[in-house]
Amino acid sequence: MITKSWHCLLLLTTTSVLISSSALISTAAPVKIAQVNTEVKIDRPPLNMGSQGEKVTELQAALKLLGFYSGAVDGTYQQSTVIAVAQFQQAAGLNPSGNVDNITWQKLFPSPSNIIASPPNATSNFTTVPTQPTRATKPPTIRPTTPQNQPKPSIQPTPVNQQTPGIEYTSEGWPILNLGTSGVEVVKLQTQLQKLGFLTGKIDGDFGRTTEAAVKAAQSRYGLKPNGIVGGGTWKVFLKRTSPQR
C-alpha cells in the first residue's frame, strides 16, 4: 500500500516538471524570433531615356506623388520623365542629369530605419539589462568650409554614353544649347541661370525666348559675346560664378 502511494506521488511530480519545462520552452522561443532583424534590400536598375517597364512606372508614380511629374504613368521613359527626374535631382541636391542612378533611387525611396522588436514580458532565460539614464550629448561640431572639403559644382560635363541625341557637345562634354533646344541639358542650364539670378519662373527644359534673354543678359554681365548660344566657354564662366571662391 505504501509502495503504491510512492508511485503515485512520483508520477505527479514528474508530470509537473515536464509541464513546467514545456512552458519554459514555448515562452523562450518567441523572444529569440522577435530579436531577429531581417533587412530587406530592394534592387532597382539604372534608368534613362528609352527605358521601359515596371520600374519606370514605379518611378513615374513616385515623381507624380511628389509633384514633379504630371504626365501619364505609362512605363515609358520619355522626355517628360527625364525633365521630372532632373527637377527632382535638383531639389534633392544631386546632379540634375535626368538619369536615375542608385543615389537617385535612394532619395526617392529612403530605406526604413532598422527596428528591433522588444521581447514580450514572459519568463525566459534572457538576462534583462537595466536601462541607464540618458546622458546629454554635445552638439555636433560645425567646421568652417575650406578649399579641401568644398563640394564640387553640381553640374558636370555629360559623359558620352549619357549625351542627348540631336544635341552637339564639345570635346569636353559640354552641351551646345541655343533657342529651340529642349531636354535635360536645358534643365541644367536653367538651373544655373536661376542660381546666377538671371532666370525666374519654372524650370521646364525648353530653351525659349525667356531663357535666351537670360543667357544674353548673363553673357553681357560676365564679359562674353551676348549671342544667346551656350557653349563650353559660357558653361565654364557660368559655373565659375557659382563655384566656391578659393
mmCIF file of C-alpha atoms in Angstrom:
data_model
loop_
_atom_site.group_PDB
_atom_site.id
_atom_site.type_symbol
_atom_site.label_atom_id
_atom_site.label_comp_id
_atom_site.label_asym_id
_atom_site.label_seq_id
_atom_site.Cartn_x
_atom_site.Cartn_y
_atom_site.Cartn_z
ATOM 1 C CA MET A 1 0.000 0.000 0.000
ATOM 2 C CA ILE A 2 2.830 2.352 0.899
ATOM 3 C CA THR A 3 4.654 1.424 -2.313
ATOM 4 C CA LYS A 4 1.642 2.290 -4.445
ATOM 5 C CA SER A 5 1.339 5.737 -2.744
ATOM 6 C CA TRP A 6 5.009 6.477 -3.510
ATOM 7 C CA HIS A 7 4.473 5.534 -7.147
ATOM 8 C CA CYS A 8 1.522 7.971 -7.418
ATOM 9 C CA LEU A 9 3.490 10.775 -5.786
ATOM 10 C CA LEU A 10 6.464 10.192 -8.112
ATOM 11 C CA LEU A 11 4.186 10.225 -11.179
ATOM 12 C CA LEU A 12 2.572 13.526 -10.167
ATOM 13 C CA THR A 13 5.960 15.164 -9.514
ATOM 14 C CA THR A 14 7.387 14.045 -12.875
ATOM 15 C CA THR A 15 4.320 15.288 -14.778
ATOM 16 C CA SER A 16 4.558 18.707 -13.091
ATOM 17 C CA VAL A 17 8.233 19.071 -14.045
ATOM 18 C CA LEU A 18 7.542 18.139 -17.672
ATOM 19 C CA ILE A 19 4.703 20.671 -17.940
ATOM 20 C CA SER A 20 6.881 23.427 -16.428
ATOM 21 C CA SER A 21 9.753 22.643 -18.824
ATOM 22 C CA SER A 22 7.422 22.694 -21.822
ATOM 23 C CA ALA A 23 6.018 26.075 -20.790
ATOM 24 C CA LEU A 24 9.535 27.498 -20.414
ATOM 25 C CA ILE A 25 10.499 26.382 -23.932
ATOM 26 C CA SER A 26 7.333 27.763 -25.524
ATOM 27 C CA THR A 27 7.781 31.184 -23.923
ATOM 28 C CA ALA A 28 11.514 31.449 -24.641
ATOM 29 C CA ALA A 29 11.313 30.642 -28.338
ATOM 30 C CA PRO A 30 9.267 33.713 -29.454
ATOM 31 C CA VAL A 31 11.776 36.020 -27.731
ATOM 32 C CA LYS A 32 14.609 34.748 -29.941
ATOM 33 C CA ILE A 33 12.482 35.170 -33.083
ATOM 34 C CA ALA A 34 11.426 38.688 -32.094
ATOM 35 C CA GLN A 35 15.051 39.748 -31.779
ATOM 36 C CA VAL A 36 15.968 38.680 -35.320
ATOM 37 C CA ASN A 37 16.384 41.782 -37.513
ATOM 38 C CA THR A 38 15.815 40.986 -41.189
ATOM 39 C CA GLU A 39 16.999 43.704 -43.567
ATOM 40 C CA VAL A 40 15.152 43.747 -46.866
ATOM 41 C CA LYS A 41 17.112 45.196 -49.794
ATOM 42 C CA ILE A 42 15.348 46.279 -52.948
ATOM 43 C CA ASP A 43 17.487 46.249 -56.076
ATOM 44 C CA ARG A 44 16.394 48.830 -58.631
ATOM 45 C CA PRO A 45 18.155 49.163 -62.000
ATOM 46 C CA PRO A 46 19.511 52.421 -63.506
ATOM 47 C CA LEU A 47 17.055 54.111 -65.869
ATOM 48 C CA ASN A 48 17.421 56.671 -68.644
ATOM 49 C CA MET A 49 15.807 57.892 -71.859
ATOM 50 C CA GLY A 50 14.210 54.960 -73.681
ATOM 51 C CA SER A 51 13.886 52.643 -70.668
ATOM 52 C CA GLN A 52 10.571 50.814 -70.318
ATOM 53 C CA GLY A 53 8.841 48.541 -67.853
ATOM 54 C CA GLU A 54 7.563 48.203 -64.315
ATOM 55 C CA LYS A 55 10.418 50.155 -62.718
ATOM 56 C CA VAL A 56 9.741 53.150 -64.980
ATOM 57 C CA THR A 57 6.081 53.007 -63.922
ATOM 58 C CA GLU A 58 7.186 52.944 -60.282
ATOM 59 C CA LEU A 59 9.473 55.922 -60.915
ATOM 60 C CA GLN A 60 6.759 57.949 -62.649
ATOM 61 C CA ALA A 61 4.247 57.203 -59.899
ATOM 62 C CA ALA A 62 6.690 58.340 -57.207
ATOM 63 C CA LEU A 63 7.561 61.541 -59.077
ATOM 64 C CA LYS A 64 3.872 62.249 -59.652
ATOM 65 C CA LEU A 65 3.121 61.767 -55.966
ATOM 66 C CA LEU A 66 5.907 64.222 -55.104
ATOM 67 C CA GLY A 67 4.610 66.793 -57.608
ATOM 68 C CA PHE A 68 7.475 66.649 -60.108
ATOM 69 C CA TYR A 69 5.673 64.732 -62.852
ATOM 70 C CA SER A 70 2.314 65.442 -64.471
ATOM 71 C CA GLY A 71 2.395 63.115 -67.491
ATOM 72 C CA ALA A 72 0.980 59.639 -67.988
ATOM 73 C CA VAL A 73 2.225 56.787 -65.798
ATOM 74 C CA ASP A 74 2.806 54.523 -68.785
ATOM 75 C CA GLY A 75 6.155 52.862 -68.063
ATOM 76 C CA THR A 76 7.968 54.662 -70.909
ATOM 77 C CA TYR A 77 10.952 56.880 -70.052
ATOM 78 C CA GLN A 78 10.393 59.814 -72.403
ATOM 79 C CA GLN A 79 11.469 63.457 -72.319
ATOM 80 C CA SER A 80 8.774 64.462 -69.814
ATOM 81 C CA THR A 81 10.111 61.822 -67.412
ATOM 82 C CA VAL A 82 13.698 62.966 -67.977
ATOM 83 C CA ILE A 83 12.774 66.548 -67.072
ATOM 84 C CA ALA A 84 10.828 65.422 -63.993
ATOM 85 C CA VAL A 85 13.791 63.357 -62.802
ATOM 86 C CA ALA A 86 16.174 66.274 -63.333
ATOM 87 C CA GLN A 87 13.901 68.596 -61.367
ATOM 88 C CA PHE A 88 13.715 66.103 -58.519
ATOM 89 C CA GLN A 89 17.501 65.672 -58.549
ATOM 90 C CA GLN A 90 17.954 69.426 -58.396
ATOM 91 C CA ALA A 91 15.610 69.670 -55.399
ATOM 92 C CA ALA A 92 17.455 66.785 -53.701
ATOM 93 C CA GLY A 93 20.874 68.387 -54.181
ATOM 94 C CA LEU A 94 22.002 65.931 -56.847
ATOM 95 C CA ASN A 95 23.442 66.463 -60.303
ATOM 96 C CA PRO A 96 20.338 67.044 -62.494
ATOM 97 C CA SER A 97 21.355 64.531 -65.143
ATOM 98 C CA GLY A 98 17.841 63.236 -65.793
ATOM 99 C CA ASN A 99 19.141 59.668 -65.465
ATOM 100 C CA VAL A 100 18.152 57.551 -62.466
ATOM 101 C CA ASP A 101 21.118 56.007 -60.684
ATOM 102 C CA ASN A 102 21.385 54.288 -57.301
ATOM 103 C CA ILE A 103 21.664 57.560 -55.376
ATOM 104 C CA THR A 104 18.520 58.939 -57.042
ATOM 105 C CA TRP A 105 16.611 55.748 -56.146
ATOM 106 C CA GLN A 106 17.758 56.114 -52.530
ATOM 107 C CA LYS A 107 16.495 59.699 -52.424
ATOM 108 C CA LEU A 108 13.143 58.642 -53.887
ATOM 109 C CA PHE A 109 12.751 55.613 -51.621
ATOM 110 C CA PRO A 110 14.782 56.068 -48.407
ATOM 111 C CA SER A 111 15.469 52.817 -46.566
ATOM 112 C CA PRO A 112 13.311 52.369 -43.430
ATOM 113 C CA SER A 113 15.047 52.527 -40.068
ATOM 114 C CA ASN A 114 16.049 49.191 -38.636
ATOM 115 C CA ILE A 115 13.508 48.260 -35.959
ATOM 116 C CA ILE A 116 14.251 45.588 -33.398
ATOM 117 C CA ALA A 117 11.177 44.087 -31.719
ATOM 118 C CA SER A 118 11.092 44.218 -27.942
ATOM 119 C CA PRO A 119 10.822 40.829 -26.235
ATOM 120 C CA PRO A 120 7.473 40.024 -24.611
ATOM 121 C CA ASN A 121 7.109 40.114 -20.833
ATOM 122 C CA ALA A 122 7.405 36.391 -20.289
ATOM 123 C CA THR A 123 9.565 34.029 -18.302
ATOM 124 C CA SER A 124 12.708 33.266 -20.242
ATOM 125 C CA ASN A 125 16.377 32.559 -19.887
ATOM 126 C CA PHE A 126 17.402 36.006 -21.218
ATOM 127 C CA THR A 127 19.049 38.438 -18.818
ATOM 128 C CA THR A 128 17.442 41.883 -18.624
ATOM 129 C CA VAL A 129 19.936 44.750 -18.722
ATOM 130 C CA PRO A 130 18.854 47.729 -16.593
ATOM 131 C CA THR A 131 18.324 50.940 -18.543
ATOM 132 C CA GLN A 132 20.916 53.620 -17.901
ATOM 133 C CA PRO A 133 19.923 57.295 -17.590
ATOM 134 C CA THR A 134 20.233 59.203 -20.830
ATOM 135 C CA ARG A 135 23.236 61.479 -20.905
ATOM 136 C CA ALA A 136 23.186 64.833 -22.617
ATOM 137 C CA THR A 137 25.141 64.722 -25.853
ATOM 138 C CA LYS A 138 27.289 67.504 -27.187
ATOM 139 C CA PRO A 139 26.028 69.330 -30.270
ATOM 140 C CA PRO A 140 27.870 68.397 -33.464
ATOM 141 C CA THR A 141 30.928 70.444 -34.264
ATOM 142 C CA ILE A 142 30.491 72.541 -37.400
ATOM 143 C CA ARG A 143 33.752 73.005 -39.246
ATOM 144 C CA PRO A 144 34.247 76.023 -41.482
ATOM 145 C CA THR A 145 34.293 75.248 -45.176
ATOM 146 C CA THR A 146 37.807 75.072 -46.583
ATOM 147 C CA PRO A 147 39.068 74.550 -50.126
ATOM 148 C CA GLN A 148 39.857 70.932 -49.224
ATOM 149 C CA ASN A 149 36.282 69.994 -48.255
ATOM 150 C CA GLN A 150 34.300 72.270 -50.557
ATOM 151 C CA PRO A 151 31.791 70.402 -52.746
ATOM 152 C CA LYS A 152 32.300 70.208 -56.476
ATOM 153 C CA PRO A 153 29.874 72.079 -58.742
ATOM 154 C CA SER A 154 26.628 70.135 -59.131
ATOM 155 C CA ILE A 155 26.753 70.420 -62.939
ATOM 156 C CA GLN A 156 29.475 68.454 -64.697
ATOM 157 C CA PRO A 157 30.258 67.702 -68.367
ATOM 158 C CA THR A 158 27.994 64.988 -69.762
ATOM 159 C CA PRO A 159 29.604 61.572 -70.351
ATOM 160 C CA VAL A 160 29.393 60.281 -73.915
ATOM 161 C CA ASN A 161 27.024 57.442 -73.003
ATOM 162 C CA GLN A 162 24.575 59.911 -71.447
ATOM 163 C CA GLN A 163 24.568 62.575 -74.142
ATOM 164 C CA THR A 164 21.227 63.513 -75.688
ATOM 165 C CA PRO A 165 20.779 62.651 -79.377
ATOM 166 C CA GLY A 166 20.307 65.735 -81.544
ATOM 167 C CA ILE A 167 22.449 67.995 -79.350
ATOM 168 C CA GLU A 168 26.048 68.829 -80.195
ATOM 169 C CA TYR A 169 28.686 68.589 -77.473
ATOM 170 C CA THR A 170 32.164 69.981 -77.066
ATOM 171 C CA SER A 171 35.112 67.616 -76.802
ATOM 172 C CA GLU A 172 34.926 68.046 -73.027
ATOM 173 C CA GLY A 173 31.257 67.045 -72.902
ATOM 174 C CA TRP A 174 29.564 70.446 -72.557
ATOM 175 C CA PRO A 175 26.254 70.653 -74.482
ATOM 176 C CA ILE A 176 25.929 73.440 -77.060
ATOM 177 C CA LEU A 177 22.496 74.981 -76.498
ATOM 178 C CA ASN A 178 20.518 77.727 -78.208
ATOM 179 C CA LEU A 179 16.982 78.826 -78.993
ATOM 180 C CA GLY A 180 14.708 75.849 -79.712
ATOM 181 C CA THR A 181 16.732 73.250 -77.798
ATOM 182 C CA SER A 182 14.899 71.196 -75.180
ATOM 183 C CA GLY A 183 15.536 68.420 -72.729
ATOM 184 C CA VAL A 184 17.576 67.671 -69.650
ATOM 185 C CA GLU A 185 20.598 69.717 -70.780
ATOM 186 C CA VAL A 186 18.392 72.809 -70.892
ATOM 187 C CA VAL A 187 17.208 71.945 -67.379
ATOM 188 C CA LYS A 188 20.848 72.117 -66.259
ATOM 189 C CA LEU A 189 21.266 75.496 -67.962
ATOM 190 C CA GLN A 190 18.080 76.912 -66.471
ATOM 191 C CA THR A 191 19.149 75.674 -63.045
ATOM 192 C CA GLN A 192 22.438 77.531 -63.391
ATOM 193 C CA LEU A 193 20.736 80.691 -64.643
ATOM 194 C CA GLN A 194 18.457 80.622 -61.601
ATOM 195 C CA LYS A 195 21.468 80.342 -59.284
ATOM 196 C CA LEU A 196 23.021 83.344 -61.018
ATOM 197 C CA GLY A 197 19.790 85.327 -60.636
ATOM 198 C CA PHE A 198 19.070 85.831 -64.348
ATOM 199 C CA LEU A 199 16.103 83.463 -64.688
ATOM 200 C CA THR A 200 12.914 83.400 -62.676
ATOM 201 C CA GLY A 201 9.935 81.120 -63.004
ATOM 202 C CA LYS A 202 9.527 77.411 -63.650
ATOM 203 C CA ILE A 203 12.309 75.215 -64.989
ATOM 204 C CA ASP A 204 10.682 73.451 -67.941
ATOM 205 C CA GLY A 205 13.580 72.204 -70.077
ATOM 206 C CA ASP A 206 12.570 74.443 -73.013
ATOM 207 C CA PHE A 207 15.105 76.928 -74.399
ATOM 208 C CA GLY A 208 12.582 79.609 -75.326
ATOM 209 C CA ARG A 209 12.744 83.380 -75.553
ATOM 210 C CA THR A 210 12.817 83.814 -71.786
ATOM 211 C CA THR A 211 15.804 81.511 -71.403
ATOM 212 C CA GLU A 212 17.549 83.131 -74.377
ATOM 213 C CA ALA A 213 17.118 86.588 -72.839
ATOM 214 C CA ALA A 214 18.517 85.305 -69.523
ATOM 215 C CA VAL A 215 21.533 83.791 -71.312
ATOM 216 C CA LYS A 216 22.270 87.020 -73.194
ATOM 217 C CA ALA A 217 21.964 89.077 -70.018
ATOM 218 C CA ALA A 218 24.365 86.772 -68.185
ATOM 219 C CA GLN A 219 26.817 86.740 -71.079
ATOM 220 C CA SER A 220 26.838 90.565 -71.181
ATOM 221 C CA ARG A 221 27.301 90.737 -67.420
ATOM 222 C CA TYR A 222 30.322 88.422 -67.452
ATOM 223 C CA GLY A 223 32.104 89.889 -70.487
ATOM 224 C CA LEU A 224 31.044 87.276 -73.051
ATOM 225 C CA LYS A 225 29.601 87.813 -76.501
ATOM 226 C CA PRO A 226 25.814 88.065 -75.935
ATOM 227 C CA ASN A 227 24.781 85.763 -78.765
ATOM 228 C CA GLY A 228 22.428 83.551 -76.737
ATOM 229 C CA ILE A 229 24.423 80.410 -77.582
ATOM 230 C CA VAL A 230 25.721 78.384 -74.644
ATOM 231 C CA GLY A 231 28.928 76.524 -75.488
ATOM 232 C CA GLY A 232 31.886 75.329 -73.470
ATOM 233 C CA GLY A 233 33.204 78.814 -72.706
ATOM 234 C CA THR A 234 29.839 80.080 -71.490
ATOM 235 C CA TRP A 235 29.300 76.981 -69.329
ATOM 236 C CA LYS A 236 32.678 77.432 -67.638
ATOM 237 C CA VAL A 237 32.103 81.109 -66.892
ATOM 238 C CA PHE A 238 28.591 80.479 -65.549
ATOM 239 C CA LEU A 239 29.787 77.665 -63.291
ATOM 240 C CA LYS A 240 32.814 79.620 -62.109
ATOM 241 C CA ARG A 241 30.495 82.371 -60.875
ATOM 242 C CA THR A 242 28.736 79.946 -58.523
ATOM 243 C CA SER A 243 31.792 77.912 -57.526
ATOM 244 C CA PRO A 244 33.302 78.450 -54.035
ATOM 245 C CA GLN A 245 35.955 81.121 -54.031
ATOM 246 C CA ARG A 246 39.470 79.834 -53.364
#
